[in-house]
Amino acid sequence: DIETTNVCNLKCPMCPRTIMIEKDDFSALGRMTREQYASIIDQGAEHGAKSIKLNYLGEPLVHEDVVWQVAYAKEKGFIDVMMNSNATALTKKMSRQLLDAGLDNLFVSFDAVSPNLFEQQRVGTSVGKVIDNVYNFIKLRDAGYPSVQVRVSMVMYKDEKWLEQFQGLKIMWQGLVDGVGYGFYTERNPDERGEF
């Protein structure tokens, strides 16, 4: 995982980033420079690294160098360049540029099919915008980049309504994406944070 930026354009209530910002316990916002990024990629390549994911808690698509970052890693021999995204900035232009740069895997956070539940979980965007962006990416992928994997996933809670949302998610994206999944929300104890 390479945190190219810790900036995000959403404020999702289940995200550790949002929680830390609300508690004033988050690092200063910033973006990795090209020199910093190139140094990490170069060192990784020298040591045989073959796979990278361009995010941790930030949204990689808000970094102005994201297309260059993908292309640079591919030029250095990385065979699997991937990222998680909320897809709000995944315009047609951005989609084409990422595919041309060599992106291998795109994992989209998509937490509900119901518009009101989606906007409750993905604060700052709408389900329609994300559907359009992901669908346009898939059409471009299918037209010329068939090896690129697209997966959608949601945060799952122990409540029947979220399982229903997941069933809807499977129906919505069946035959379009390469995988649909979920991960259970885990409440983290801030007193158990380690030194690292």
C-alpha atoms as an extended CHARMM CRD file, in Angstrom:
* protein
*
       196  EXT
         1         1  ASP       CA              0.0000000000        0.0000000000        0.0000000000  PROA      1               0.0000000000
         2         2  ILE       CA              1.3480000000        3.4120000000       -0.9690000000  PROA      2               0.0000000000
         3         3  GLU       CA             -0.5720000000        6.3500000000        0.4760000000  PROA      3               0.0000000000
         4         4  THR       CA             -0.0690000000        8.7770000000       -2.4030000000  PROA      4               0.0000000000
         5         5  THR       CA             -2.4200000000       11.2380000000       -0.7120000000  PROA      5               0.0000000000
         6         6  ASN       CA             -4.3290000000       11.2320000000        2.5530000000  PROA      6               0.0000000000
         7         7  VAL       CA             -6.8630000000       13.6570000000        1.0710000000  PROA      7               0.0000000000
         8         8  CYS       CA            -10.3530000000       12.3330000000        0.3960000000  PROA      8               0.0000000000
         9         9  ASN       CA            -13.3790000000       13.9890000000       -1.1840000000  PROA      9               0.0000000000
        10        10  LEU       CA            -15.9080000000       12.0930000000        1.0010000000  PROA      10              0.0000000000
        11        11  LYS       CA            -16.6220000000       11.8170000000        4.7260000000  PROA      11              0.0000000000
        12        12  CYS       CA            -17.8310000000        8.2390000000        5.1610000000  PROA      12              0.0000000000
        13        13  PRO       CA            -18.9180000000        7.5720000000        8.7710000000  PROA      13              0.0000000000
        14        14  MET       CA            -17.3510000000        4.0980000000        8.9220000000  PROA      14              0.0000000000
        15        15  CYS       CA            -13.9500000000        5.2060000000        7.6270000000  PROA      15              0.0000000000
        16        16  PRO       CA            -11.0770000000        5.4250000000       10.1370000000  PROA      16              0.0000000000
        17        17  ARG       CA             -9.9490000000        8.5930000000        8.3450000000  PROA      17              0.0000000000
        18        18  THR       CA            -13.2670000000       10.3560000000        9.0180000000  PROA      18              0.0000000000
        19        19  ILE       CA            -13.2650000000        9.2040000000       12.6360000000  PROA      19              0.0000000000
        20        20  MET       CA             -9.6880000000       10.3770000000       13.2230000000  PROA      20              0.0000000000
        21        21  ILE       CA            -10.3650000000       13.7610000000       11.5980000000  PROA      21              0.0000000000
        22        22  GLU       CA            -13.4180000000       14.2570000000       13.8170000000  PROA      22              0.0000000000
        23        23  LYS       CA            -11.2310000000       13.5240000000       16.8720000000  PROA      23              0.0000000000
        24        24  ASP       CA             -8.5000000000       15.8560000000       15.5690000000  PROA      24              0.0000000000
        25        25  ASP       CA             -6.1730000000       12.8420000000       15.5050000000  PROA      25              0.0000000000
        26        26  PHE       CA             -5.2500000000       12.7420000000       11.7960000000  PROA      26              0.0000000000
        27        27  SER       CA             -2.0110000000       13.7840000000       10.1460000000  PROA      27              0.0000000000
        28        28  ALA       CA             -1.7220000000       16.9550000000        8.0960000000  PROA      28              0.0000000000
        29        29  LEU       CA             -3.2950000000       16.6120000000        4.6550000000  PROA      29              0.0000000000
        30        30  GLY       CA             -0.9190000000       16.2890000000        1.7570000000  PROA      30              0.0000000000
        31        31  ARG       CA              0.0940000000       14.6820000000       -1.4830000000  PROA      31              0.0000000000
        32        32  MET       CA              3.2200000000       12.7050000000       -2.2830000000  PROA      32              0.0000000000
        33        33  THR       CA              5.5850000000       14.4480000000       -4.6890000000  PROA      33              0.0000000000
        34        34  ARG       CA              6.7280000000       12.7830000000       -7.8970000000  PROA      34              0.0000000000
        35        35  GLU       CA             10.2180000000       12.5040000000       -6.4270000000  PROA      35              0.0000000000
        36        36  GLN       CA              8.9620000000       10.7420000000       -3.2880000000  PROA      36              0.0000000000
        37        37  TYR       CA              6.7910000000        8.3810000000       -5.2990000000  PROA      37              0.0000000000
        38        38  ALA       CA              9.5380000000        7.5800000000       -7.8230000000  PROA      38              0.0000000000
        39        39  SER       CA             11.9420000000        6.8140000000       -4.9840000000  PROA      39              0.0000000000
        40        40  ILE       CA              9.5250000000        4.3030000000       -3.4380000000  PROA      40              0.0000000000
        41        41  ILE       CA              8.7790000000        2.6610000000       -6.7930000000  PROA      41              0.0000000000
        42        42  ASP       CA             12.4520000000        2.5170000000       -7.7480000000  PROA      42              0.0000000000
        43        43  GLN       CA             13.3720000000        0.9060000000       -4.4200000000  PROA      43              0.0000000000
        44        44  GLY       CA             10.5100000000       -1.5650000000       -4.7480000000  PROA      44              0.0000000000
        45        45  ALA       CA             11.5870000000       -2.5220000000       -8.2580000000  PROA      45              0.0000000000
        46        46  GLU       CA             15.1970000000       -2.9930000000       -7.1180000000  PROA      46              0.0000000000
        47        47  HSD       CA             14.0000000000       -5.4180000000       -4.4470000000  PROA      47              0.0000000000
        48        48  GLY       CA             11.7120000000       -7.4190000000       -6.7290000000  PROA      48              0.0000000000
        49        49  ALA       CA              8.3110000000       -5.9640000000       -5.7730000000  PROA      49              0.0000000000
        50        50  LYS       CA              5.7200000000       -6.7870000000       -8.4130000000  PROA      50              0.0000000000
        51        51  SER       CA              2.4630000000       -5.4370000000       -6.9830000000  PROA      51              0.0000000000
        52        52  ILE       CA              1.3360000000       -2.1410000000       -5.4600000000  PROA      52              0.0000000000
        53        53  LYS       CA             -1.9080000000       -0.5640000000       -4.3120000000  PROA      53              0.0000000000
        54        54  LEU       CA             -2.0300000000        3.2120000000       -4.5920000000  PROA      54              0.0000000000
        55        55  ASN       CA             -3.9610000000        4.1030000000       -1.4850000000  PROA      55              0.0000000000
        56        56  TYR       CA             -4.5450000000        3.4900000000        2.1730000000  PROA      56              0.0000000000
        57        57  LEU       CA             -7.0270000000        5.9450000000        3.7170000000  PROA      57              0.0000000000
        58        58  GLY       CA             -6.9770000000        8.6320000000        1.0360000000  PROA      58              0.0000000000
        59        59  GLU       CA             -8.7120000000        8.7450000000       -2.3490000000  PROA      59              0.0000000000
        60        60  PRO       CA             -6.0540000000        8.1590000000       -5.0290000000  PROA      60              0.0000000000
        61        61  LEU       CA             -8.0500000000        9.8230000000       -7.8110000000  PROA      61              0.0000000000
        62        62  VAL       CA             -7.8210000000       13.2460000000       -6.1380000000  PROA      62              0.0000000000
        63        63  HSD       CA             -4.0320000000       13.2260000000       -6.6110000000  PROA      63              0.0000000000
        64        64  GLU       CA             -3.1640000000       15.2010000000       -9.7380000000  PROA      64              0.0000000000
        65        65  ASP       CA             -0.3680000000       12.7180000000      -10.5860000000  PROA      65              0.0000000000
        66        66  VAL       CA             -2.4060000000        9.4990000000      -10.3090000000  PROA      66              0.0000000000
        67        67  VAL       CA             -2.1860000000        8.6650000000      -14.0270000000  PROA      67              0.0000000000
        68        68  TRP       CA              1.5600000000        9.3270000000      -14.0410000000  PROA      68              0.0000000000
        69        69  GLN       CA              1.9010000000        7.1850000000      -10.8950000000  PROA      69              0.0000000000
        70        70  VAL       CA              0.2530000000        4.2050000000      -12.5840000000  PROA      70              0.0000000000
        71        71  ALA       CA              2.3240000000        4.6290000000      -15.7480000000  PROA      71              0.0000000000
        72        72  TYR       CA              5.5870000000        5.0060000000      -13.8050000000  PROA      72              0.0000000000
        73        73  ALA       CA              5.0020000000        1.8040000000      -11.8590000000  PROA      73              0.0000000000
        74        74  LYS       CA              4.1950000000       -0.0970000000      -15.0530000000  PROA      74              0.0000000000
        75        75  GLU       CA              7.3650000000        1.2640000000      -16.7030000000  PROA      75              0.0000000000
        76        76  LYS       CA              9.3620000000       -0.0290000000      -13.7310000000  PROA      76              0.0000000000
        77        77  GLY       CA              8.0440000000       -3.5590000000      -14.1970000000  PROA      77              0.0000000000
        78        78  PHE       CA              5.1980000000       -3.8000000000      -11.6950000000  PROA      78              0.0000000000
        79        79  ILE       CA              2.7770000000       -6.3850000000      -13.0330000000  PROA      79              0.0000000000
        80        80  ASP       CA             -0.1180000000       -5.5520000000      -10.7120000000  PROA      80              0.0000000000
        81        81  VAL       CA             -0.9400000000       -1.8880000000      -10.1650000000  PROA      81              0.0000000000
        82        82  MET       CA             -4.1930000000       -1.4320000000       -8.3070000000  PROA      82              0.0000000000
        83        83  MET       CA             -6.2250000000        0.9980000000       -6.2490000000  PROA      83              0.0000000000
        84        84  ASN       CA             -9.3250000000        1.2810000000       -4.1250000000  PROA      84              0.0000000000
        85        85  SER       CA            -11.5590000000        4.2020000000       -5.0240000000  PROA      85              0.0000000000
        86        86  ASN       CA            -14.9090000000        5.7140000000       -4.1910000000  PROA      86              0.0000000000
        87        87  ALA       CA            -15.1700000000        6.3880000000       -7.9640000000  PROA      87              0.0000000000
        88        88  THR       CA            -16.5580000000        9.9030000000       -7.5780000000  PROA      88              0.0000000000
        89        89  ALA       CA            -13.6680000000       11.3500000000       -9.6220000000  PROA      89              0.0000000000
        90        90  LEU       CA            -13.6570000000        8.4670000000      -12.1320000000  PROA      90              0.0000000000
        91        91  THR       CA            -14.7440000000       10.5620000000      -15.1030000000  PROA      91              0.0000000000
        92        92  LYS       CA            -14.6500000000        9.2130000000      -18.6570000000  PROA      92              0.0000000000
        93        93  LYS       CA            -11.4190000000       11.1340000000      -19.2580000000  PROA      93              0.0000000000
        94        94  MET       CA             -9.8420000000        9.7980000000      -16.0500000000  PROA      94              0.0000000000
        95        95  SER       CA            -10.9880000000        6.2630000000      -16.8960000000  PROA      95              0.0000000000
        96        96  ARG       CA             -9.3870000000        6.3870000000      -20.3360000000  PROA      96              0.0000000000
        97        97  GLN       CA             -6.1440000000        7.8180000000      -18.9400000000  PROA      97              0.0000000000
        98        98  LEU       CA             -5.9010000000        5.1740000000      -16.1870000000  PROA      98              0.0000000000
        99        99  LEU       CA             -6.5520000000        2.3550000000      -18.6350000000  PROA      99              0.0000000000
       100       100  ASP       CA             -4.0030000000        3.7500000000      -21.1090000000  PROA      100             0.0000000000
       101       101  ALA       CA             -1.4680000000        4.0880000000      -18.2490000000  PROA      101             0.0000000000
       102       102  GLY       CA             -1.8060000000        0.3690000000      -17.4650000000  PROA      102             0.0000000000
       103       103  LEU       CA             -4.0100000000        0.0970000000      -14.3600000000  PROA      103             0.0000000000
       104       104  ASP       CA             -4.5560000000       -3.6060000000      -13.6180000000  PROA      104             0.0000000000
       105       105  ASN       CA             -7.1600000000       -3.6440000000      -10.8400000000  PROA      105             0.0000000000
       106       106  LEU       CA             -9.8020000000       -1.2000000000       -9.6560000000  PROA      106             0.0000000000
       107       107  PHE       CA            -11.6700000000       -1.8940000000       -6.4140000000  PROA      107             0.0000000000
       108       108  VAL       CA            -14.7140000000        0.3310000000       -5.9560000000  PROA      108             0.0000000000
       109       109  SER       CA            -16.2910000000        1.0130000000       -2.5790000000  PROA      109             0.0000000000
       110       110  PHE       CA            -20.0310000000        0.8030000000       -3.2140000000  PROA      110             0.0000000000
       111       111  ASP       CA            -21.9590000000        0.5090000000        0.0320000000  PROA      111             0.0000000000
       112       112  ALA       CA            -25.6100000000        0.3060000000       -0.9720000000  PROA      112             0.0000000000
       113       113  VAL       CA            -27.9790000000        0.2270000000       -3.9460000000  PROA      113             0.0000000000
       114       114  SER       CA            -30.6340000000        2.2800000000       -2.1330000000  PROA      114             0.0000000000
       115       115  PRO       CA            -29.9300000000        5.9830000000       -2.8500000000  PROA      115             0.0000000000
       116       116  ASN       CA            -30.6350000000        7.1270000000        0.7100000000  PROA      116             0.0000000000
       117       117  LEU       CA            -28.5180000000        4.3780000000        2.3130000000  PROA      117             0.0000000000
       118       118  PHE       CA            -25.7280000000        4.9830000000       -0.1960000000  PROA      118             0.0000000000
       119       119  GLU       CA            -25.6320000000        8.7020000000        0.5990000000  PROA      119             0.0000000000
       120       120  GLN       CA            -25.6930000000        7.8860000000        4.3250000000  PROA      120             0.0000000000
       121       121  GLN       CA            -22.5830000000        5.7130000000        3.9000000000  PROA      121             0.0000000000
       122       122  ARG       CA            -20.7890000000        7.6890000000        1.1740000000  PROA      122             0.0000000000
       123       123  VAL       CA            -21.2770000000       11.2250000000        2.4130000000  PROA      123             0.0000000000
       124       124  GLY       CA            -20.5790000000       13.7180000000       -0.3480000000  PROA      124             0.0000000000
       125       125  THR       CA            -21.6900000000       11.8460000000       -3.4620000000  PROA      125             0.0000000000
       126       126  SER       CA            -24.6780000000       10.0250000000       -4.9330000000  PROA      126             0.0000000000
       127       127  VAL       CA            -25.3340000000        6.4790000000       -6.0450000000  PROA      127             0.0000000000
       128       128  GLY       CA            -26.2020000000        7.6770000000       -9.5580000000  PROA      128             0.0000000000
       129       129  LYS       CA            -22.9020000000        9.4560000000      -10.0620000000  PROA      129             0.0000000000
       130       130  VAL       CA            -20.8930000000        6.4420000000       -8.9200000000  PROA      130             0.0000000000
       131       131  ILE       CA            -22.9520000000        4.0110000000      -11.0280000000  PROA      131             0.0000000000
       132       132  ASP       CA            -22.4100000000        6.1720000000      -14.1210000000  PROA      132             0.0000000000
       133       133  ASN       CA            -18.6680000000        6.4860000000      -13.4810000000  PROA      133             0.0000000000
       134       134  VAL       CA            -18.1170000000        2.7830000000      -12.8450000000  PROA      134             0.0000000000
       135       135  TYR       CA            -20.3080000000        1.7390000000      -15.7680000000  PROA      135             0.0000000000
       136       136  ASN       CA            -18.4330000000        4.0540000000      -18.1420000000  PROA      136             0.0000000000
       137       137  PHE       CA            -15.1190000000        2.6570000000      -16.8710000000  PROA      137             0.0000000000
       138       138  ILE       CA            -16.3930000000       -0.8800000000      -17.5170000000  PROA      138             0.0000000000
       139       139  LYS       CA            -17.4980000000       -0.0040000000      -21.0610000000  PROA      139             0.0000000000
       140       140  LEU       CA            -14.0510000000        1.4260000000      -21.8280000000  PROA      140             0.0000000000
       141       141  ARG       CA            -12.3940000000       -1.5830000000      -20.1970000000  PROA      141             0.0000000000
       142       142  ASP       CA            -14.4890000000       -4.0070000000      -22.2230000000  PROA      142             0.0000000000
       143       143  ALA       CA            -13.7390000000       -2.1480000000      -25.4580000000  PROA      143             0.0000000000
       144       144  GLY       CA             -9.9790000000       -2.4590000000      -25.2440000000  PROA      144             0.0000000000
       145       145  TYR       CA             -8.5540000000       -3.5310000000      -21.8960000000  PROA      145             0.0000000000
       146       146  PRO       CA            -10.1380000000       -6.9220000000      -21.1080000000  PROA      146             0.0000000000
       147       147  SER       CA             -7.4610000000       -7.9550000000      -18.6030000000  PROA      147             0.0000000000
       148       148  VAL       CA             -8.2760000000       -5.0930000000      -16.1990000000  PROA      148             0.0000000000
       149       149  GLN       CA            -10.1610000000       -6.3880000000      -13.1540000000  PROA      149             0.0000000000
       150       150  VAL       CA            -13.0030000000       -4.3700000000      -11.6350000000  PROA      150             0.0000000000
       151       151  ARG       CA            -14.4820000000       -5.3210000000       -8.2730000000  PROA      151             0.0000000000
       152       152  VAL       CA            -17.1070000000       -3.6420000000       -6.1220000000  PROA      152             0.0000000000
       153       153  SER       CA            -17.4540000000       -4.1320000000       -2.3960000000  PROA      153             0.0000000000
       154       154  MET       CA            -19.3900000000       -2.8080000000        0.5370000000  PROA      154             0.0000000000
       155       155  VAL       CA            -19.0250000000       -2.5000000000        4.2730000000  PROA      155             0.0000000000
       156       156  MET       CA            -21.3570000000       -5.0400000000        5.9030000000  PROA      156             0.0000000000
       157       157  TYR       CA            -23.1600000000       -4.6510000000        9.2150000000  PROA      157             0.0000000000
       158       158  LYS       CA            -25.0570000000       -7.2510000000       11.2280000000  PROA      158             0.0000000000
       159       159  ASP       CA            -28.4670000000       -6.0500000000       10.1190000000  PROA      159             0.0000000000
       160       160  GLU       CA            -30.7610000000       -7.6590000000        7.5400000000  PROA      160             0.0000000000
       161       161  LYS       CA            -31.1110000000       -4.4430000000        5.5220000000  PROA      161             0.0000000000
       162       162  TRP       CA            -27.3980000000       -4.5140000000        4.6660000000  PROA      162             0.0000000000
       163       163  LEU       CA            -27.5710000000       -8.1040000000        3.4760000000  PROA      163             0.0000000000
       164       164  GLU       CA            -30.4610000000       -7.0080000000        1.2410000000  PROA      164             0.0000000000
       165       165  GLN       CA            -28.2750000000       -4.2100000000       -0.1080000000  PROA      165             0.0000000000
       166       166  PHE       CA            -25.5740000000       -6.7540000000       -0.8900000000  PROA      166             0.0000000000
       167       167  GLN       CA            -28.0550000000       -8.9440000000       -2.7710000000  PROA      167             0.0000000000
       168       168  GLY       CA            -29.0330000000       -5.8700000000       -4.7890000000  PROA      168             0.0000000000
       169       169  LEU       CA            -25.3790000000       -5.0890000000       -5.4200000000  PROA      169             0.0000000000
       170       170  LYS       CA            -24.8440000000       -8.5700000000       -6.8530000000  PROA      170             0.0000000000
       171       171  ILE       CA            -27.8350000000       -8.1980000000       -9.1570000000  PROA      171             0.0000000000
       172       172  MET       CA            -26.8040000000       -4.6970000000      -10.2440000000  PROA      172             0.0000000000
       173       173  TRP       CA            -23.2340000000       -5.6110000000      -11.2060000000  PROA      173             0.0000000000
       174       174  GLN       CA            -23.6700000000       -9.2570000000      -12.2920000000  PROA      174             0.0000000000
       175       175  GLY       CA            -21.9640000000       -9.8610000000      -15.6070000000  PROA      175             0.0000000000
       176       176  LEU       CA            -20.2980000000       -6.4410000000      -15.5600000000  PROA      176             0.0000000000
       177       177  VAL       CA            -17.6400000000       -6.6370000000      -12.8550000000  PROA      177             0.0000000000
       178       178  ASP       CA            -15.2140000000       -9.3930000000      -11.9600000000  PROA      178             0.0000000000
       179       179  GLY       CA            -16.1890000000       -9.6420000000       -8.3070000000  PROA      179             0.0000000000
       180       180  VAL       CA            -18.6780000000       -8.3970000000       -5.7330000000  PROA      180             0.0000000000
       181       181  GLY       CA            -17.9020000000       -8.7000000000       -2.0470000000  PROA      181             0.0000000000
       182       182  TYR       CA            -18.1500000000       -7.2300000000        1.4050000000  PROA      182             0.0000000000
       183       183  GLY       CA            -16.1860000000       -6.8680000000        4.6050000000  PROA      183             0.0000000000
       184       184  PHE       CA            -17.7260000000       -6.5730000000        8.0490000000  PROA      184             0.0000000000
       185       185  TYR       CA            -17.3860000000       -3.2660000000        9.8440000000  PROA      185             0.0000000000
       186       186  THR       CA            -15.0660000000       -3.6180000000       12.8240000000  PROA      186             0.0000000000
       187       187  GLU       CA            -15.2520000000       -1.2610000000       15.7610000000  PROA      187             0.0000000000
       188       188  ARG       CA            -11.6670000000       -0.3680000000       16.6680000000  PROA      188             0.0000000000
       189       189  ASN       CA            -10.5290000000        0.4500000000       20.1740000000  PROA      189             0.0000000000
       190       190  PRO       CA             -8.3890000000        3.6240000000       20.0010000000  PROA      190             0.0000000000
       191       191  ASP       CA             -6.6830000000        2.6330000000       23.2760000000  PROA      191             0.0000000000
       192       192  GLU       CA             -5.1890000000       -0.4440000000       21.5800000000  PROA      192             0.0000000000
       193       193  ARG       CA             -3.2470000000        1.4350000000       18.8970000000  PROA      193             0.0000000000
       194       194  GLY       CA              0.3370000000        0.2990000000       18.6790000000  PROA      194             0.0000000000
       195       195  GLU       CA              3.4680000000        2.3770000000       18.2360000000  PROA      195             0.0000000000
       196       196  PHE       CA              3.5440000000        1.6590000000       14.4780000000  PROA      196             0.0000000000
